[in-house]
């Protein structure tokens, strides 16, 4: 099974997403969004921009 995005509403009523690996481990989380559609756009952005993204080391 491939990883999956989970979209949910937090206790404050904000929309969030998390990316889970196939073993169920959370490997990324999104910020709090005011609307479900904004959170869906956040997921789409990760899907579009993550493939082939370089790893860069930054200070602190």
Coordinates of N, CA and C in Angstrom, one line a residue:
X1 N 0.8 -1.2 0.0 CA 0.0 0.0 0.0 C 0.9 1.2 0.0
X2 N 0.5 2.2 -0.8 CA 1.3 3.5 -0.8 C 0.9 4.3 0.4
X3 N 1.7 5.4 0.6 CA 1.3 6.3 1.6 C 0.0 7.0 1.3
X4 N -0.5 7.8 2.3 CA -1.8 8.5 2.1 C -1.8 9.8 2.8
X5 N -2.6 10.7 2.3 CA -2.8 12.0 3.0 C -4.1 11.8 3.8
X6 N -4.1 12.2 5.0 CA -5.3 12.3 5.8 C -5.7 13.7 6.0
X7 N -6.9 14.1 5.7 CA -7.5 15.4 5.9 C -8.5 15.4 7.0
X8 N -8.3 16.3 8.0 CA -9.2 16.3 9.1 C -9.4 17.7 9.7
X9 N -10.4 17.8 10.5 CA -10.7 19.1 11.2 C -10.2 18.9 12.7
X10 N -9.4 19.9 13.2 CA -8.9 19.8 14.5 C -9.9 20.3 15.5
X11 N -9.6 20.3 16.8 CA -10.5 20.7 17.9 C -10.9 22.2 17.8
X12 N -10.0 23.0 17.2 CA -10.2 24.4 17.0 C -11.1 24.7 15.8
X13 N -11.4 23.7 15.0 CA -12.2 23.9 13.8 C -11.4 24.2 12.5
X14 N -10.1 24.1 12.7 CA -9.2 24.4 11.5 C -9.0 23.0 10.8
X15 N -8.7 23.1 9.5 CA -8.4 22.0 8.7 C -6.9 21.7 8.6
X16 N -6.6 20.4 8.7 CA -5.2 20.0 8.7 C -5.0 18.8 7.8
X17 N -3.8 18.5 7.5 CA -3.5 17.2 6.8 C -2.2 16.6 7.3
X18 N -2.1 15.4 7.2 CA -0.9 14.6 7.6 C -0.7 13.6 6.5
X19 N 0.6 13.4 6.2 CA 1.0 12.3 5.3 C 1.5 11.1 6.0
X20 N 0.9 10.0 5.8 CA 1.3 8.8 6.5 C 2.0 7.8 5.5
X21 N 3.0 7.2 6.0 CA 3.7 6.2 5.2 C 2.9 4.9 5.2
X22 N 3.2 4.0 4.3 CA 2.4 2.7 4.2 C 2.4 1.9 5.5
X23 N 3.3 2.2 6.4 CA 3.3 1.5 7.7 C 2.5 2.2 8.8
X24 N 1.9 3.3 8.4 CA 1.1 4.1 9.3 C 1.8 5.2 10.0
X25 N 3.1 5.3 9.8 CA 3.9 6.4 10.5 C 3.6 7.7 9.9
X26 N 3.4 8.8 10.7 CA 3.2 10.1 10.2 C 4.6 10.6 9.8
X27 N 4.7 11.0 8.5 CA 6.0 11.5 8.0 C 6.0 13.0 7.6
X28 N 4.8 13.6 7.6 CA 4.7 15.1 7.4 C 3.4 15.6 7.8
X29 N 3.3 16.8 8.3 CA 2.1 17.4 8.7 C 2.0 18.8 8.1
X30 N 0.8 19.2 7.8 CA 0.5 20.5 7.2 C 0.1 21.5 8.3
X31 N 0.1 22.8 8.0 CA -0.3 23.8 8.9 C -1.8 23.8 9.1
X32 N -2.3 24.7 9.9 CA -3.8 24.8 10.1 C -4.3 25.7 9.0
X33 N -5.4 25.3 8.4 CA -6.0 26.1 7.3 C -7.4 26.5 7.7
X34 N -7.9 27.6 7.2 CA -9.2 28.1 7.6 C -10.3 27.3 6.9
X35 N -10.1 26.7 5.7 CA -11.1 26.0 5.0 C -10.6 24.7 4.5
X36 N -11.5 23.8 4.2 CA -11.2 22.5 3.7 C -10.5 22.6 2.3
X37 N -11.0 23.5 1.5 CA -10.4 23.7 0.2 C -9.0 24.2 0.2
X38 N -8.7 25.0 1.2 CA -7.3 25.5 1.4 C -6.4 24.4 1.8
X39 N -6.9 23.5 2.7 CA -6.1 22.3 3.1 C -5.9 21.4 1.9
X40 N -6.9 21.2 1.1 CA -6.8 20.4 -0.2 C -5.8 21.0 -1.1
X41 N -5.7 22.3 -1.2 CA -4.7 23.0 -2.0 C -3.3 22.8 -1.5
X42 N -3.2 22.7 -0.1 CA -1.9 22.4 0.5 C -1.4 21.0 0.2
X43 N -2.4 20.1 0.2 CA -2.0 18.7 -0.2 C -1.6 18.7 -1.7
X44 N -2.3 19.3 -2.5 CA -2.0 19.4 -4.0 C -0.6 20.0 -4.2
X45 N -0.3 21.0 -3.4 CA 1.0 21.6 -3.5 C 2.2 20.7 -3.1
X46 N 2.0 19.9 -2.1 CA 3.0 18.9 -1.7 C 3.1 17.9 -2.8
X47 N 2.0 17.4 -3.3 CA 2.0 16.4 -4.3 C 2.8 16.9 -5.5
X48 N 2.6 18.1 -5.9 CA 3.2 18.7 -7.1 C 4.7 19.0 -6.9
X49 N 5.0 19.6 -5.7 CA 6.4 20.1 -5.5 C 7.3 19.1 -4.9
X50 N 6.9 18.1 -4.3 CA 7.8 17.2 -3.5 C 8.6 16.2 -4.4
X51 N 8.0 15.7 -5.5 CA 8.8 14.8 -6.3 C 10.1 15.4 -6.8
X52 N 11.2 14.8 -6.5 CA 12.5 15.3 -7.0 C 13.0 16.6 -6.2
X53 N 12.3 16.9 -5.1 CA 12.7 18.1 -4.4 C 14.1 17.8 -3.7
X54 N 15.0 18.7 -3.8 CA 16.4 18.5 -3.2 C 16.3 18.6 -1.7
X55 N 17.3 18.0 -1.1 CA 17.5 18.1 0.4 C 18.6 19.1 0.6
X56 N 18.3 20.1 1.4 CA 19.3 21.1 1.6 C 19.5 21.3 3.1
X57 N 20.7 21.4 3.6 CA 21.0 21.6 5.0 C 21.0 23.1 5.3
X58 N 20.3 23.4 6.4 CA 20.3 24.8 6.8 C 20.7 24.9 8.3
X59 N 21.2 26.0 8.7 CA 21.6 26.2 10.1 C 20.3 26.4 11.0
X60 N 20.3 25.8 12.1 CA 19.3 25.9 13.2 C 18.0 26.4 12.8

